[in-house]
Amino acid sequence: RHKNKSMYKNRVAIKLDDGNVKELDFSNDIDEWDEETAGDDEVLEPCCSVLHTKVLTKTQAQKRPGLKEAMEKEIKKFESFGAFRRVKDEGQPAIKTRWVYSESDDSKGETLKARLCMRGDTEADTDQIRADSPTANKDTLKLGLAIAANEGFNLLSGDIKSAFLQGQTLQRLVYVIPPPEANEKDNLWLLEKGAYGLIDGSRLFFLELKKTLENLCMKPL
């Protein structure tokens, strides 16, 4: 025991098979943890690779090859998920969009990504839009990891591509000025889904995910 309990807030001691005690510090990144070596009769392979992603400025992105293709791919995602429908521009109040560029090293080479985001902060009456979307806090995550380790569970993680474009249907009228790359001078987009950048984009995805999991007979705890 120590008077300064905060020193040990994020630390856990694990007794290894050889009887030694290993201390892990959850406050550090996983990359900084010391890896335990497997026994002579067992070789542990990593279940997945670690992606390193960095955000690019517009100037940096314009110097990368494949930028045009990345933007076209993103617009096609909006179309394939039915995230909007085209309407004639008759002067409706509309919000703008902006591009966010990132680059990931996936061990097969650097991958450029362009994400189309809505300027949801410029919507009218944003204070009236409900935006809460529950997520697991740090203590819950630690508890889940501890239970999995104790029970010998296999842990897997996944990624839902274009998650916000697969959320619940938007229940209000949100008109968007299409990006120049869409070549739609006389049209506006009427959003059908909670695209990135909207105040309630994450909430609409959460509600759809919650409904899907409950349909699979899962329950929150």
mmCIF file of C-alpha atoms in Angstrom:
data_model
loop_
_atom_site.group_PDB
_atom_site.id
_atom_site.type_symbol
_atom_site.label_atom_id
_atom_site.label_comp_id
_atom_site.label_asym_id
_atom_site.label_seq_id
_atom_site.Cartn_x
_atom_site.Cartn_y
_atom_site.Cartn_z
ATOM 1 C CA ARG A 1 0.000 0.000 0.000
ATOM 2 C CA HIS A 2 1.150 3.505 -0.736
ATOM 3 C CA LYS A 3 -0.192 6.880 0.307
ATOM 4 C CA ASN A 4 -0.211 8.101 -3.281
ATOM 5 C CA LYS A 5 -2.823 5.717 -4.670
ATOM 6 C CA SER A 6 -2.946 7.566 -8.000
ATOM 7 C CA MET A 7 0.472 6.076 -8.804
ATOM 8 C CA TYR A 8 -1.165 2.648 -9.174
ATOM 9 C CA LYS A 9 -4.522 3.676 -10.641
ATOM 10 C CA ASN A 10 -3.797 2.278 -14.122
ATOM 11 C CA ARG A 11 -1.480 -0.577 -13.120
ATOM 12 C CA VAL A 12 -2.238 -4.260 -12.797
ATOM 13 C CA ALA A 13 -0.005 -7.119 -11.625
ATOM 14 C CA ILE A 14 -0.247 -10.485 -13.401
ATOM 15 C CA LYS A 15 1.252 -13.723 -12.107
ATOM 16 C CA LEU A 16 2.884 -15.607 -14.970
ATOM 17 C CA ASP A 17 3.087 -19.376 -15.412
ATOM 18 C CA ASP A 18 6.689 -19.377 -14.234
ATOM 19 C CA GLY A 19 5.680 -17.764 -10.939
ATOM 20 C CA ASN A 20 7.077 -14.350 -11.712
ATOM 21 C CA VAL A 21 4.900 -11.247 -11.415
ATOM 22 C CA LYS A 22 4.491 -8.962 -14.412
ATOM 23 C CA GLU A 23 3.245 -5.402 -13.979
ATOM 24 C CA LEU A 24 1.399 -3.668 -16.814
ATOM 25 C CA ASP A 25 0.589 0.018 -16.963
ATOM 26 C CA PHE A 26 -2.696 0.689 -18.769
ATOM 27 C CA SER A 27 -1.934 4.400 -18.929
ATOM 28 C CA ASN A 28 0.684 3.703 -21.595
ATOM 29 C CA ASP A 29 -0.005 2.786 -25.172
ATOM 30 C CA ILE A 30 -0.117 -0.911 -25.941
ATOM 31 C CA ASP A 31 2.896 -0.467 -28.209
ATOM 32 C CA GLU A 32 4.967 0.401 -25.134
ATOM 33 C CA TRP A 33 4.141 -2.798 -23.230
ATOM 34 C CA ASP A 34 6.769 -5.494 -23.025
ATOM 35 C CA GLU A 35 5.706 -8.574 -24.946
ATOM 36 C CA GLU A 36 5.807 -11.918 -23.176
ATOM 37 C CA THR A 37 7.616 -14.637 -25.087
ATOM 38 C CA ALA A 38 5.816 -17.887 -25.696
ATOM 39 C CA GLY A 39 7.096 -21.271 -24.589
ATOM 40 C CA ASP A 40 9.327 -23.406 -26.769
ATOM 41 C CA ASP A 41 6.358 -25.430 -27.981
ATOM 42 C CA GLU A 42 4.197 -22.451 -28.859
ATOM 43 C CA VAL A 43 4.682 -19.528 -31.199
ATOM 44 C CA LEU A 44 2.231 -16.659 -30.936
ATOM 45 C CA GLU A 45 1.504 -14.747 -34.100
ATOM 46 C CA PRO A 46 -0.072 -11.294 -34.055
ATOM 47 C CA CYS A 47 -3.754 -11.415 -34.945
ATOM 48 C CA CYS A 48 -3.581 -8.226 -36.929
ATOM 49 C CA SER A 49 -1.278 -5.456 -38.034
ATOM 50 C CA VAL A 50 -1.199 -2.011 -36.469
ATOM 51 C CA LEU A 51 -2.178 0.835 -38.761
ATOM 52 C CA HIS A 52 -0.468 4.170 -38.397
ATOM 53 C CA THR A 53 -2.627 6.985 -39.727
ATOM 54 C CA LYS A 54 -1.806 10.655 -40.088
ATOM 55 C CA VAL A 55 -4.028 13.550 -41.124
ATOM 56 C CA LEU A 56 -2.874 15.556 -44.124
ATOM 57 C CA THR A 57 -3.406 19.187 -44.982
ATOM 58 C CA LYS A 58 -4.999 20.036 -48.299
ATOM 59 C CA THR A 59 -1.618 21.081 -49.677
ATOM 60 C CA GLN A 60 -0.018 17.795 -48.597
ATOM 61 C CA ALA A 61 -2.883 15.745 -50.034
ATOM 62 C CA GLN A 62 -2.671 17.513 -53.397
ATOM 63 C CA LYS A 63 0.916 16.314 -53.724
ATOM 64 C CA ARG A 64 -0.075 12.666 -53.215
ATOM 65 C CA PRO A 65 -0.899 10.441 -56.187
ATOM 66 C CA GLY A 66 -4.406 9.069 -56.320
ATOM 67 C CA LEU A 67 -6.174 11.990 -54.624
ATOM 68 C CA LYS A 68 -8.781 12.350 -57.368
ATOM 69 C CA GLU A 69 -9.554 8.628 -57.232
ATOM 70 C CA ALA A 70 -9.883 8.741 -53.429
ATOM 71 C CA MET A 71 -12.413 11.573 -53.630
ATOM 72 C CA GLU A 72 -14.399 9.843 -56.354
ATOM 73 C CA LYS A 73 -14.448 6.664 -54.257
ATOM 74 C CA GLU A 74 -15.860 8.559 -51.273
ATOM 75 C CA ILE A 75 -18.632 10.141 -53.349
ATOM 76 C CA LYS A 76 -19.546 6.696 -54.712
ATOM 77 C CA LYS A 77 -19.891 5.447 -51.126
ATOM 78 C CA PHE A 78 -22.481 8.150 -50.464
ATOM 79 C CA GLU A 79 -24.348 7.008 -53.550
ATOM 80 C CA SER A 80 -24.118 3.266 -52.866
ATOM 81 C CA PHE A 81 -25.429 3.615 -49.294
ATOM 82 C CA GLY A 82 -28.265 5.917 -50.393
ATOM 83 C CA ALA A 83 -26.988 8.668 -48.123
ATOM 84 C CA PHE A 84 -28.649 11.412 -50.180
ATOM 85 C CA ARG A 85 -30.964 12.141 -53.064
ATOM 86 C CA ARG A 86 -30.484 14.847 -55.628
ATOM 87 C CA VAL A 87 -32.915 17.775 -55.704
ATOM 88 C CA LYS A 88 -32.990 20.898 -57.814
ATOM 89 C CA ASP A 89 -31.322 23.916 -56.259
ATOM 90 C CA GLU A 90 -34.159 26.383 -55.702
ATOM 91 C CA GLY A 91 -32.429 28.464 -53.061
ATOM 92 C CA GLN A 92 -33.053 26.144 -50.106
ATOM 93 C CA PRO A 93 -30.882 26.839 -47.035
ATOM 94 C CA ALA A 94 -27.964 24.450 -47.473
ATOM 95 C CA ILE A 95 -24.785 23.630 -45.587
ATOM 96 C CA LYS A 96 -21.367 23.196 -47.158
ATOM 97 C CA THR A 97 -18.984 20.275 -47.094
ATOM 98 C CA ARG A 98 -15.269 19.907 -46.498
ATOM 99 C CA TRP A 99 -12.721 17.217 -47.229
ATOM 100 C CA VAL A 100 -10.563 15.564 -44.577
ATOM 101 C CA TYR A 101 -7.498 13.761 -45.880
ATOM 102 C CA SER A 102 -5.531 11.007 -44.164
ATOM 103 C CA GLU A 103 -2.805 8.560 -45.028
ATOM 104 C CA SER A 104 -2.335 5.093 -43.552
ATOM 105 C CA ASP A 105 0.584 2.705 -43.695
ATOM 106 C CA ASP A 106 -1.012 -0.741 -43.958
ATOM 107 C CA SER A 107 2.271 -2.598 -44.551
ATOM 108 C CA LYS A 108 1.344 -2.874 -48.231
ATOM 109 C CA GLY A 109 2.156 0.728 -48.939
ATOM 110 C CA GLU A 110 0.690 4.061 -47.961
ATOM 111 C CA THR A 111 -3.037 4.437 -48.576
ATOM 112 C CA LEU A 112 -4.564 7.849 -49.169
ATOM 113 C CA LYS A 113 -8.104 8.411 -47.946
ATOM 114 C CA ALA A 114 -10.461 11.328 -48.517
ATOM 115 C CA ARG A 115 -13.490 11.671 -46.243
ATOM 116 C CA LEU A 116 -16.352 13.965 -47.135
ATOM 117 C CA CYS A 117 -17.681 15.760 -44.048
ATOM 118 C CA MET A 118 -20.741 17.944 -43.638
ATOM 119 C CA ARG A 119 -20.520 21.363 -42.013
ATOM 120 C CA GLY A 120 -23.100 20.331 -39.445
ATOM 121 C CA ASP A 121 -21.971 23.126 -37.141
ATOM 122 C CA THR A 122 -23.635 25.599 -39.523
ATOM 123 C CA GLU A 123 -27.079 23.980 -39.291
ATOM 124 C CA ALA A 124 -29.862 26.038 -37.757
ATOM 125 C CA ASP A 125 -30.921 25.269 -34.173
ATOM 126 C CA THR A 126 -28.057 22.870 -33.471
ATOM 127 C CA ASP A 127 -28.821 23.147 -29.749
ATOM 128 C CA GLN A 128 -32.138 21.388 -30.421
ATOM 129 C CA ILE A 129 -30.505 18.337 -32.032
ATOM 130 C CA ARG A 130 -30.050 15.363 -29.711
ATOM 131 C CA ALA A 131 -26.494 14.102 -30.115
ATOM 132 C CA ASP A 132 -25.798 11.649 -27.261
ATOM 133 C CA SER A 133 -24.423 8.247 -28.282
ATOM 134 C CA PRO A 134 -23.228 5.995 -25.424
ATOM 135 C CA THR A 135 -19.776 4.424 -25.622
ATOM 136 C CA ALA A 136 -17.848 2.193 -23.238
ATOM 137 C CA ASN A 137 -15.710 4.101 -20.764
ATOM 138 C CA LYS A 138 -12.156 3.163 -19.823
ATOM 139 C CA ASP A 139 -13.117 1.268 -16.652
ATOM 140 C CA THR A 140 -15.663 -0.855 -18.530
ATOM 141 C CA LEU A 141 -13.088 -1.709 -21.167
ATOM 142 C CA LYS A 142 -10.563 -2.766 -18.522
ATOM 143 C CA LEU A 143 -13.187 -4.924 -16.809
ATOM 144 C CA GLY A 144 -14.051 -6.613 -20.088
ATOM 145 C CA LEU A 145 -10.399 -7.349 -20.795
ATOM 146 C CA ALA A 146 -9.931 -8.774 -17.303
ATOM 147 C CA ILE A 147 -12.939 -11.087 -17.671
ATOM 148 C CA ALA A 148 -11.746 -12.221 -21.108
ATOM 149 C CA ALA A 149 -8.279 -12.991 -19.727
ATOM 150 C CA ASN A 150 -9.733 -14.878 -16.760
ATOM 151 C CA GLU A 151 -12.109 -16.949 -18.892
ATOM 152 C CA GLY A 152 -9.651 -17.538 -21.727
ATOM 153 C CA PHE A 153 -11.847 -15.800 -24.289
ATOM 154 C CA ASN A 154 -10.482 -14.901 -27.714
ATOM 155 C CA LEU A 155 -10.802 -11.174 -28.391
ATOM 156 C CA LEU A 156 -11.450 -9.783 -31.848
ATOM 157 C CA SER A 157 -11.944 -6.232 -33.034
ATOM 158 C CA GLY A 158 -13.544 -5.034 -36.229
ATOM 159 C CA ASP A 159 -14.184 -1.927 -38.242
ATOM 160 C CA ILE A 160 -17.474 -0.926 -39.853
ATOM 161 C CA LYS A 161 -16.686 0.791 -43.121
ATOM 162 C CA SER A 162 -18.511 4.085 -43.777
ATOM 163 C CA ALA A 163 -20.301 3.599 -40.464
ATOM 164 C CA PHE A 164 -22.230 6.875 -40.361
ATOM 165 C CA LEU A 165 -23.625 6.251 -43.838
ATOM 166 C CA GLN A 166 -25.259 3.098 -42.446
ATOM 167 C CA GLY A 167 -27.021 4.744 -39.531
ATOM 168 C CA GLN A 168 -30.720 5.390 -39.077
ATOM 169 C CA THR A 169 -32.586 7.534 -41.580
ATOM 170 C CA LEU A 170 -32.353 11.266 -40.951
ATOM 171 C CA GLN A 171 -35.668 12.676 -39.731
ATOM 172 C CA ARG A 172 -35.134 16.334 -40.651
ATOM 173 C CA LEU A 173 -34.418 18.199 -43.880
ATOM 174 C CA VAL A 174 -30.722 18.833 -44.387
ATOM 175 C CA TYR A 175 -29.724 20.243 -47.761
ATOM 176 C CA VAL A 176 -26.069 20.119 -48.750
ATOM 177 C CA ILE A 177 -24.097 21.961 -51.402
ATOM 178 C CA PRO A 178 -22.326 19.117 -53.247
ATOM 179 C CA PRO A 179 -18.535 19.284 -53.395
ATOM 180 C CA PRO A 180 -17.128 20.600 -56.693
ATOM 181 C CA GLU A 181 -15.742 17.118 -57.409
ATOM 182 C CA ALA A 182 -19.341 15.817 -57.774
ATOM 183 C CA ASN A 183 -19.960 18.111 -60.780
ATOM 184 C CA GLU A 184 -23.524 18.939 -59.776
ATOM 185 C CA LYS A 185 -23.752 22.663 -60.328
ATOM 186 C CA ASP A 186 -27.556 23.000 -60.348
ATOM 187 C CA ASN A 187 -28.359 20.373 -57.724
ATOM 188 C CA LEU A 188 -28.367 20.060 -53.971
ATOM 189 C CA TRP A 189 -28.097 16.894 -51.911
ATOM 190 C CA LEU A 190 -30.947 16.143 -49.534
ATOM 191 C CA LEU A 191 -29.373 13.942 -46.888
ATOM 192 C CA GLU A 192 -31.038 10.643 -46.063
ATOM 193 C CA LYS A 193 -28.367 9.420 -43.618
ATOM 194 C CA GLY A 194 -26.374 10.929 -40.761
ATOM 195 C CA ALA A 195 -23.183 11.658 -42.648
ATOM 196 C CA TYR A 196 -19.900 12.605 -41.008
ATOM 197 C CA GLY A 197 -19.894 16.079 -39.558
ATOM 198 C CA LEU A 198 -23.559 16.232 -38.555
ATOM 199 C CA ILE A 199 -24.251 16.955 -34.894
ATOM 200 C CA ASP A 200 -26.163 13.685 -34.488
ATOM 201 C CA GLY A 201 -24.221 11.546 -36.972
ATOM 202 C CA SER A 202 -22.762 9.293 -34.290
ATOM 203 C CA ARG A 203 -26.113 8.971 -32.510
ATOM 204 C CA LEU A 204 -27.902 7.788 -35.646
ATOM 205 C CA PHE A 205 -25.223 5.134 -36.155
ATOM 206 C CA PHE A 206 -25.480 4.072 -32.498
ATOM 207 C CA LEU A 207 -29.256 3.658 -32.754
ATOM 208 C CA GLU A 208 -28.956 1.504 -35.874
ATOM 209 C CA LEU A 209 -26.199 -0.624 -34.327
ATOM 210 C CA LYS A 210 -28.234 -1.036 -31.124
ATOM 211 C CA LYS A 211 -31.266 -2.200 -33.093
ATOM 212 C CA THR A 212 -29.172 -4.650 -35.107
ATOM 213 C CA LEU A 213 -27.563 -6.190 -32.018
ATOM 214 C CA GLU A 214 -30.902 -6.498 -30.251
ATOM 215 C CA ASN A 215 -32.285 -8.307 -33.315
ATOM 216 C CA LEU A 216 -29.474 -10.811 -32.764
ATOM 217 C CA CYS A 217 -30.841 -11.401 -29.238
ATOM 218 C CA MET A 218 -28.022 -9.474 -27.582
ATOM 219 C CA LYS A 219 -28.599 -7.337 -24.485
ATOM 220 C CA PRO A 220 -26.719 -4.336 -23.099
ATOM 221 C CA LEU A 221 -25.218 -4.575 -19.628
#
